[in-house]
Short mmCIF file of C-alpha atoms in Angstrom, two decimals:
data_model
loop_
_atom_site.label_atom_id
_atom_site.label_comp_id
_atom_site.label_asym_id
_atom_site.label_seq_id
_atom_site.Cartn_x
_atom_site.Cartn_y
_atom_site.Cartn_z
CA UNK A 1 -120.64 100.53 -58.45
CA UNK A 2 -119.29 99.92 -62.01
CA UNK A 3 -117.37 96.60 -61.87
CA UNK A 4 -115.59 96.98 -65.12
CA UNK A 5 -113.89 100.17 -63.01
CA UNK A 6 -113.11 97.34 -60.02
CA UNK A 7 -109.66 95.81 -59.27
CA UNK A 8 -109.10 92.49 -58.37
CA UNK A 9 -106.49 91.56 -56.03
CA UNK A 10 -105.67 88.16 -57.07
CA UNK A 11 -106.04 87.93 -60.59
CA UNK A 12 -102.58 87.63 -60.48
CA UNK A 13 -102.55 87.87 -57.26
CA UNK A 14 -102.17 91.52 -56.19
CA UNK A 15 -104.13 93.84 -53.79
CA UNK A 16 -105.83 92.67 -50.54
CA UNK A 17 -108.59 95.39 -50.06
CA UNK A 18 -109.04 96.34 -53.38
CA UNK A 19 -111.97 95.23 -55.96
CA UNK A 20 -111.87 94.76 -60.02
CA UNK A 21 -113.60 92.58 -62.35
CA UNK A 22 -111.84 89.55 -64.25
CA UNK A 23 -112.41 87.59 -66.78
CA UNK A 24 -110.93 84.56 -65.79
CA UNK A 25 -112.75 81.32 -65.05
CA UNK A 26 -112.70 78.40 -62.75
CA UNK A 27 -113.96 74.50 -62.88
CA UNK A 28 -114.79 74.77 -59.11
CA UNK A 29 -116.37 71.09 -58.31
CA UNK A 30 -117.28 72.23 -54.76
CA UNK A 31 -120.70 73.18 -53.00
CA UNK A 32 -121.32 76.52 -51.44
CA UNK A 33 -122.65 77.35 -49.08
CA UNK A 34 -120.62 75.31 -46.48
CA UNK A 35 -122.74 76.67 -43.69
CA UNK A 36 -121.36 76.91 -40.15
CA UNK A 37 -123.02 74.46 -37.56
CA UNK A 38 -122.97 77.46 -35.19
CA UNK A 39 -126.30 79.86 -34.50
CA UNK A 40 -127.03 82.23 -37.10
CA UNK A 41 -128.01 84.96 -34.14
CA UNK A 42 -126.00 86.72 -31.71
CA UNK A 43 -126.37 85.42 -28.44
CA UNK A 44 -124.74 88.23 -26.08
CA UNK A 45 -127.48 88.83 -23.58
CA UNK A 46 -128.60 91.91 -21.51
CA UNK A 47 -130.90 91.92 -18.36
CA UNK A 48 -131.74 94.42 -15.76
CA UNK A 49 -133.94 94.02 -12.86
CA UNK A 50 -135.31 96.96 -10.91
CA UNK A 51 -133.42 99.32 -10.34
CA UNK A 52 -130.97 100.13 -7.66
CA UNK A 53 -129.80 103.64 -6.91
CA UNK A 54 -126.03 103.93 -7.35
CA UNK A 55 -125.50 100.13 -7.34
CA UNK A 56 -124.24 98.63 -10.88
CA UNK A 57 -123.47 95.06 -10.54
CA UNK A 58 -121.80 93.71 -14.11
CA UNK A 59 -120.71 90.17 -15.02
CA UNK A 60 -119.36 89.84 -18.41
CA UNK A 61 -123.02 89.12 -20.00
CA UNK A 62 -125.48 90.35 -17.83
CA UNK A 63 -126.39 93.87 -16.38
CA UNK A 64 -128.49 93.98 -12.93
CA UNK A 65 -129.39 96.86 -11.12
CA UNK A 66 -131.88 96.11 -8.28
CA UNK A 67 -133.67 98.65 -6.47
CA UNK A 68 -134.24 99.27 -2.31
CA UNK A 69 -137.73 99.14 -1.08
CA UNK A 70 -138.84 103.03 0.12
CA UNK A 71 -141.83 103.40 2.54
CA UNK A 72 -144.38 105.78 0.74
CA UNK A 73 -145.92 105.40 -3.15
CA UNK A 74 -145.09 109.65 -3.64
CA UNK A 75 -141.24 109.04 -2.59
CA UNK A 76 -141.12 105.92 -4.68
CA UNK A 77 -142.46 107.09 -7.53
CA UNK A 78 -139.97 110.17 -7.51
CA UNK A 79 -137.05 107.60 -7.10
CA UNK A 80 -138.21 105.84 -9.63
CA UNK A 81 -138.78 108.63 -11.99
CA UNK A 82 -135.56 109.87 -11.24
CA UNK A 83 -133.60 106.25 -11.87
CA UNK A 84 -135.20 105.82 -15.18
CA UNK A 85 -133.21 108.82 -16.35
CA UNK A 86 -130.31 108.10 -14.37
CA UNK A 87 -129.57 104.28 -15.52
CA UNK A 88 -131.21 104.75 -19.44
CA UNK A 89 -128.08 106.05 -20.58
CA UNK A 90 -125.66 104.29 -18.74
CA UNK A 91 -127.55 100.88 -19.95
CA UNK A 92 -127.12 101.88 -23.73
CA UNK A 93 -123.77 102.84 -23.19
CA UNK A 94 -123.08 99.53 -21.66
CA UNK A 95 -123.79 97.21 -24.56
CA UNK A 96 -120.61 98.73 -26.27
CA UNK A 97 -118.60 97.71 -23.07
CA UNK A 98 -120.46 94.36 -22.92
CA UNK A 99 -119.78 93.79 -26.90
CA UNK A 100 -116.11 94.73 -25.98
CA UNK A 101 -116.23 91.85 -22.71
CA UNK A 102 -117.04 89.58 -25.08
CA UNK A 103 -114.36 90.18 -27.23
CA UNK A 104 -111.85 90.35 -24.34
CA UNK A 105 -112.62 87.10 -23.59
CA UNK A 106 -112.66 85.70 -26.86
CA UNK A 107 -108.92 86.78 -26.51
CA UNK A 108 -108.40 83.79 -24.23
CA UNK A 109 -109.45 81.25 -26.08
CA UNK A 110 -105.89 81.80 -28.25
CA UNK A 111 -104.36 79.51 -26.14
CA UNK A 112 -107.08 76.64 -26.56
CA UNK A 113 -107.43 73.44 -27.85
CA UNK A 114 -109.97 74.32 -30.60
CA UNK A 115 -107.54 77.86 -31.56
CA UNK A 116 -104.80 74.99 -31.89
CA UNK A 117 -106.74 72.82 -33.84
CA UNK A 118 -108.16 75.26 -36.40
CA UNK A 119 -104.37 76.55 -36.76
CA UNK A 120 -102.85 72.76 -37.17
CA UNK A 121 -105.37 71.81 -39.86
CA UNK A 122 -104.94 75.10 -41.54
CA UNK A 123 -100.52 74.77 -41.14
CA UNK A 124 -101.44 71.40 -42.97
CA UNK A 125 -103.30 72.65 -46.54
CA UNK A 126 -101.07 76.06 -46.63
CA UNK A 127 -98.10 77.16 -48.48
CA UNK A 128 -96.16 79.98 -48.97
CA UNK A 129 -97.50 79.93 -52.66
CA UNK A 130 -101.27 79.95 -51.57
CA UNK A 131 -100.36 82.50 -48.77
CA UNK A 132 -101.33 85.69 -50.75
CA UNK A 133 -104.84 84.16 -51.56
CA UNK A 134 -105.86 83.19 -47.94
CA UNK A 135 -104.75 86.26 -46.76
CA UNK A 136 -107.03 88.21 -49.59
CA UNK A 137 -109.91 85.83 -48.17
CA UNK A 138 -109.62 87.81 -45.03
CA UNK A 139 -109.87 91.70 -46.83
CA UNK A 140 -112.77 90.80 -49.00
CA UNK A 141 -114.84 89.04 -45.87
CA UNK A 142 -113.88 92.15 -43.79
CA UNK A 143 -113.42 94.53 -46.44
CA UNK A 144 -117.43 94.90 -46.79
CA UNK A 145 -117.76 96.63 -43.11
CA UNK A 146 -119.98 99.82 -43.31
CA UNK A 147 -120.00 101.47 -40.43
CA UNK A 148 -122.71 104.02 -40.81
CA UNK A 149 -124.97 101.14 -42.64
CA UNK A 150 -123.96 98.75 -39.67
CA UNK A 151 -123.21 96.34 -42.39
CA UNK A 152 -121.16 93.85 -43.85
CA UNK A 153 -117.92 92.79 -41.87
CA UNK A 154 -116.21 89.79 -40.58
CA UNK A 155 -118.74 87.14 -40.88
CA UNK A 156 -118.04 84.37 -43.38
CA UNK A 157 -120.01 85.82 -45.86
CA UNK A 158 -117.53 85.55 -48.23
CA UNK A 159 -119.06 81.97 -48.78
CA UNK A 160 -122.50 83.09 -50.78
CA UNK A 161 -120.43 85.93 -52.56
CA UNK A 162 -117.84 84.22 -54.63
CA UNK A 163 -119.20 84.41 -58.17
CA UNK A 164 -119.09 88.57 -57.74
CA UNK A 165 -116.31 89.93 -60.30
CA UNK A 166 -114.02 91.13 -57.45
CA UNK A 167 -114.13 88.05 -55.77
CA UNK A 168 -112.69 86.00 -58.64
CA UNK A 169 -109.88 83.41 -58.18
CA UNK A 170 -111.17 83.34 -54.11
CA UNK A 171 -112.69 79.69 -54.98
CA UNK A 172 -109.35 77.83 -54.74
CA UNK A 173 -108.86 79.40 -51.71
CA UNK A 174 -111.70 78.94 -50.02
CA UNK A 175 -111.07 74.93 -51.68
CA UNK A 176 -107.98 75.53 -49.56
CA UNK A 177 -109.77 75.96 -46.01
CA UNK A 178 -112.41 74.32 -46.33
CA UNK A 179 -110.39 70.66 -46.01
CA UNK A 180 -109.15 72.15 -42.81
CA UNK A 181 -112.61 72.90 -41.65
CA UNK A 182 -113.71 69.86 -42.11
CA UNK A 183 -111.24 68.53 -39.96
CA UNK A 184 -111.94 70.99 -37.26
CA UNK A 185 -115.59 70.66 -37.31
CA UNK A 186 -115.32 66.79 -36.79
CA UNK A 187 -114.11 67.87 -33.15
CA UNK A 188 -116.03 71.27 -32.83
CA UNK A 189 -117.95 73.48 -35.27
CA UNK A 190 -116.61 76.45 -36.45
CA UNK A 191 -117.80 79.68 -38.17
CA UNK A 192 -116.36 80.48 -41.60
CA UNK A 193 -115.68 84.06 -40.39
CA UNK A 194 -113.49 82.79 -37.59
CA UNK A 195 -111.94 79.69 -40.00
CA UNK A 196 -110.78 82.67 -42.34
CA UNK A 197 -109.46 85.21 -39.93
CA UNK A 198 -107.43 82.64 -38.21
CA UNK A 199 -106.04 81.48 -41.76
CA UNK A 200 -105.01 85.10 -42.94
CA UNK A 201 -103.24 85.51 -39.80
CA UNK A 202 -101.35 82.09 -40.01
CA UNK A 203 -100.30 83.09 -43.80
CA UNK A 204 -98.71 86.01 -42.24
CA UNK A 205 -96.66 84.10 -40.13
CA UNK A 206 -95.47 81.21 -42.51
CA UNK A 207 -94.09 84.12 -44.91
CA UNK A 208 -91.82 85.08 -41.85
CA UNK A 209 -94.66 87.94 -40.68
CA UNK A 210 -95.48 88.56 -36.89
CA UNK A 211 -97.74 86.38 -35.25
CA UNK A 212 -101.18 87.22 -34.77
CA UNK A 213 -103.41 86.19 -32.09
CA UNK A 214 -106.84 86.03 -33.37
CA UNK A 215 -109.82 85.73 -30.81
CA UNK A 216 -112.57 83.15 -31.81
CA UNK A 217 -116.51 83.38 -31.42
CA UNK A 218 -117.48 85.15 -34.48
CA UNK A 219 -120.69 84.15 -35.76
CA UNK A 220 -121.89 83.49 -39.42
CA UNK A 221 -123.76 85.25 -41.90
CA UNK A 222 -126.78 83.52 -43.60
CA UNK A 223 -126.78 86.04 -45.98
CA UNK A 224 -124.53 87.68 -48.65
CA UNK A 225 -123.06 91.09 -47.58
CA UNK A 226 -124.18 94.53 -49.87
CA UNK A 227 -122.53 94.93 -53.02
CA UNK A 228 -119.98 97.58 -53.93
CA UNK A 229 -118.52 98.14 -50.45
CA UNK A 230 -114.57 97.43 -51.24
CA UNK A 231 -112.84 100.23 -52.17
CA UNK A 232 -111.97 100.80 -55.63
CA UNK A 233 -108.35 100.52 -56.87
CA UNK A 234 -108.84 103.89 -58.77
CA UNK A 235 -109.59 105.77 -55.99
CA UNK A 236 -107.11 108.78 -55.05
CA UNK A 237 -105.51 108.99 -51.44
CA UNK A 238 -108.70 111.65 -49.65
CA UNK A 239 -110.64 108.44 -51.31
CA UNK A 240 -109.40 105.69 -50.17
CA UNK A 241 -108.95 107.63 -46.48
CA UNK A 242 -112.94 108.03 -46.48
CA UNK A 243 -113.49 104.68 -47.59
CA UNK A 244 -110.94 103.20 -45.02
CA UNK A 245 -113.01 105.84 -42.52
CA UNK A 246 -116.28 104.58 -42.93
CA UNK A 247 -115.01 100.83 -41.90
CA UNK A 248 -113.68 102.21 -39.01
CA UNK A 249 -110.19 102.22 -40.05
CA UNK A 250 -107.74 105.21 -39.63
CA UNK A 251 -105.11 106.16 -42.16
CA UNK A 252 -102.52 104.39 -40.53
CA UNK A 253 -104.75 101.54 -40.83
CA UNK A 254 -104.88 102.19 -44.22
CA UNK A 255 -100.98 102.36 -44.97
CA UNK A 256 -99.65 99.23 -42.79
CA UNK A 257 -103.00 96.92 -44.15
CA UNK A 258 -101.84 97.76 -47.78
CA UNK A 259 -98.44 96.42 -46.67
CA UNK A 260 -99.77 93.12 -47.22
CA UNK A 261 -99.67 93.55 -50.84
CA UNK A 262 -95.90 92.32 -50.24
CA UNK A 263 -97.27 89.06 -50.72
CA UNK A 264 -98.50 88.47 -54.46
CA UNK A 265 -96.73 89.00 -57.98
CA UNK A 266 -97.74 92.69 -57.96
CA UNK A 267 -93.55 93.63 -57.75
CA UNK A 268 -93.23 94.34 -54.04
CA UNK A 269 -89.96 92.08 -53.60
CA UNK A 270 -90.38 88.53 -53.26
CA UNK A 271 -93.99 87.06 -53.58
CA UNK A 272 -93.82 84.65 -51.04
CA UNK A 273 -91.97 86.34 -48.09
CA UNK A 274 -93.79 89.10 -45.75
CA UNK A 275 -91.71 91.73 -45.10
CA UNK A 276 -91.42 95.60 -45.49
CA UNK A 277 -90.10 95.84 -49.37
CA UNK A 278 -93.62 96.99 -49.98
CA UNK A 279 -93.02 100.54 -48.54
CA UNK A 280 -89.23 100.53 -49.35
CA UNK A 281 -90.43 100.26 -53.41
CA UNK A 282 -93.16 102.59 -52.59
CA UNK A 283 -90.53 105.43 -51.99
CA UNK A 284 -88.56 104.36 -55.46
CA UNK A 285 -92.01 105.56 -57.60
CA UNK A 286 -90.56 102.44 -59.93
CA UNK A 287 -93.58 102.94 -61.94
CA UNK A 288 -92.62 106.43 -62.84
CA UNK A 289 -89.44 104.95 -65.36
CA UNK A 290 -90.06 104.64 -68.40
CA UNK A 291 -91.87 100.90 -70.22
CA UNK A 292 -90.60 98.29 -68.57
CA UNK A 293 -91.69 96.11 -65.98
CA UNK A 294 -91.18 98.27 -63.59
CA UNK A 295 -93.81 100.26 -64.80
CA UNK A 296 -96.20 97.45 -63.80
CA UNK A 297 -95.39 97.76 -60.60
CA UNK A 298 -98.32 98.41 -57.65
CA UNK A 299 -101.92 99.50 -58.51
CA UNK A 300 -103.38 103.20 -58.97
CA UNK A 301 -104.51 102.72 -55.27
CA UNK A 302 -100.60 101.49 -54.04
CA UNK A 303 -99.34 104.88 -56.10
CA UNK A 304 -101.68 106.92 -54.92
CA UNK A 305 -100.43 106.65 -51.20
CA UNK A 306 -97.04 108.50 -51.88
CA UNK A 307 -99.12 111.23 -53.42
CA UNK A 308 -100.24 112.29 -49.84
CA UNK A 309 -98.32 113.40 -46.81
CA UNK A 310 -99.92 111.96 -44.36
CA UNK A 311 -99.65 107.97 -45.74
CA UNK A 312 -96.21 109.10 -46.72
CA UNK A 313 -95.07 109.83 -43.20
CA UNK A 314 -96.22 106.15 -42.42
CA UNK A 315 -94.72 104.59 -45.78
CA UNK A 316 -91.33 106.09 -44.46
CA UNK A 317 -91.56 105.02 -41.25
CA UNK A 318 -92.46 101.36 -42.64
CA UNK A 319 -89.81 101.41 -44.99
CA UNK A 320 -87.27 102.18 -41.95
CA UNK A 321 -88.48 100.17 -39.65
CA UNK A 322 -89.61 96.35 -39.92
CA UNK A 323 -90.53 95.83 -36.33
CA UNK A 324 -92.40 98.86 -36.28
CA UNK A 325 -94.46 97.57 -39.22
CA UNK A 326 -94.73 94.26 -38.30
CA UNK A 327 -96.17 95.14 -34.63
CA UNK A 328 -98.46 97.80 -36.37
CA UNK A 329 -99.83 95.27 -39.04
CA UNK A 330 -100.63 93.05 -36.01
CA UNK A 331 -102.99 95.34 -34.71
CA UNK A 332 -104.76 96.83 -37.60
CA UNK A 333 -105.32 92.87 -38.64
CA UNK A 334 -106.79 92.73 -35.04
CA UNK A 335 -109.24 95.07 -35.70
CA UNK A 336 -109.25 93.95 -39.08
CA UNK A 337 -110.78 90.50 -38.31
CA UNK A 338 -113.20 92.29 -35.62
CA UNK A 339 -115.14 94.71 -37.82
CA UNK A 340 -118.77 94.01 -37.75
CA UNK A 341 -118.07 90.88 -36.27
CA UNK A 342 -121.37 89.49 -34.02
CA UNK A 343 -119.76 87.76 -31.76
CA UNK A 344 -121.27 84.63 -29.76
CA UNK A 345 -122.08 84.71 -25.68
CA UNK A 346 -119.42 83.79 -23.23
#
């Protein structure tokens, strides 16, 4: 990937999900890695006993099947011939419903203390002016999911990949949280990946955004993610569809996730407030008038959208409807925060 082609988002700030290169520079006095105290493995754990015919027993992190004593070898080895085909398949298919248990129940732990905590010490180093930046945190941690690769994702990360062009001005932010993590941590360790995914979604919601539930139990990275995998502002609509395709993300994903560009000095309405102006300016093409500032408004990657008819069914929509956004962007973030996420055991 060329960086000099790359976009920043915050160099001003601007787009979330978008790369670039910069030039600026920062006096950061602060060590990274801040490594998480939690395990650096995933821990969701699989058994299975002999097997059973027709009897699946399944807790949320263990699979047993547990087979019936026949009289005879011949008969038993048949049965047991036939029950390795029968359960293989099943069993594989069963660590994406396991890997989806655990998420479930990381689900519930939005209503305790440590969710509390880690949203209380992050309420107390956040404003609305250092929204936009802890929000970009989140797209450039999660923003390096690739699917086919099984790579990259929501997994703190972000912490050994700072000094990359496209991650420029993400120090102060990252300054930001970690106060707050320290705080947290002094009661009970968290991961990075969950200390920034509960932080984008509390930016959200102090610029008058929905609120965002945000599971916990992500586990760390002890490694920097592959280069290159946010998608380039200069990509064309088909583009940035495939890219958003290949993290799992569908184009509606695509559409209502780049309607957090509302927040930042990139011209969609007020900086500091989270609302649907993004996709109401969209539809004006400002950038098509002539010099200006209004010309500056958006990024290739922002125009780009209204060129195809399938993002501009969803801009309209958007642009009509708040609520519809607003319950919309909750979910995408949802999934947002969970791709390639290893996730610890329950």
């Amino acid at each position: 990937m060329s960086m000099s082609s790359s976009i920043l988002f915050n160099c001003k700030p601007g787009p979330l999900l978008c790369s670039c290169s910069s030039t600026s520079s920062f006096i950061f006095k602060f060590k990274f890695p801040a490594r998480s105290q939690c395990s650096p493995l995933p821990t969701v754990e699989f058994h299975a006993t002999k097997p059973r015919a027709s009897t699946h027993n399944h807790n949320h992190n263990h699979i047993s099947i547990e087979n019936e004593s026949v009289s005879g070898a011949s008969t038993s080895r048949r049965r047991s011939l036939v029950f390795v085909a029968a359960t293989t398949t099943p069993l594989l298919l069963l660590f994406n419903h396991e890997a989806s248990a655990v998420k479930a129940a990381g689900l519930a732990t939005t209503t305790s203390e440590n969710y509390l905590l880690i949203k209380e010490e992050v309420r107390k180093v956040l404003s609305k002016a250092k929204a936009a930046g802890v929000l970009r945190l989140v797209f450039h941690d999660a923003g390096t999911f690739d699917m086919d690769e099984n790579s990259g994702g929501m997994n703190g990360s972000i912490v050994y990949e700072l000094d990359r062009p496209e991650n420029a001005g993400l120090k102060k932010p990252m300054k930001i949280l970690e106060k707050a993590k320290t705080e947290v941590d002094a009661v009970k360790p968290v991961s990075w990946a969950d200390m920034i995914a509960v932080a984008g979604a509390e930016a959200v919601s102090l610029c008058g955004g929905p609120t965002i539930p945000v599971p916990l139990g992500r586990l760390d990275s002890m490694e920097p993610d592959p280069e290159g995998k946010l998608p380039q502002e200069s990509l064309d609509a088909p583009g940035l569809k495939q890219s958003f395709q290949r993290k799992g993300l569908s184009t509606q994903d695509l559409v209502v996730l780049s309607g957090a560009h509302t927040l930042g000095s990139k011209g969609f309405g007020n900086p500091t407030v989270f609302d649907n102006s993004y996709f109401k300016i969209l539809l004006q093409k400002p950038w098509t008038s002539s010099g200006g500032m209004a010309s500056m408004v958006g990024l290739p990657s922002d125009r780009a959208l209204t060129d195809d008819n399938e993002c501009l069914r969803w801009i309209t929509k958007y642009a009509e409807n708040q609520s519809m956004f607003f319950e919309d962007f909750k979910n995408a973030y949802t999934k947002l925060v969970s791709s390639g996420a290893k996730w610890k055991s329950v």
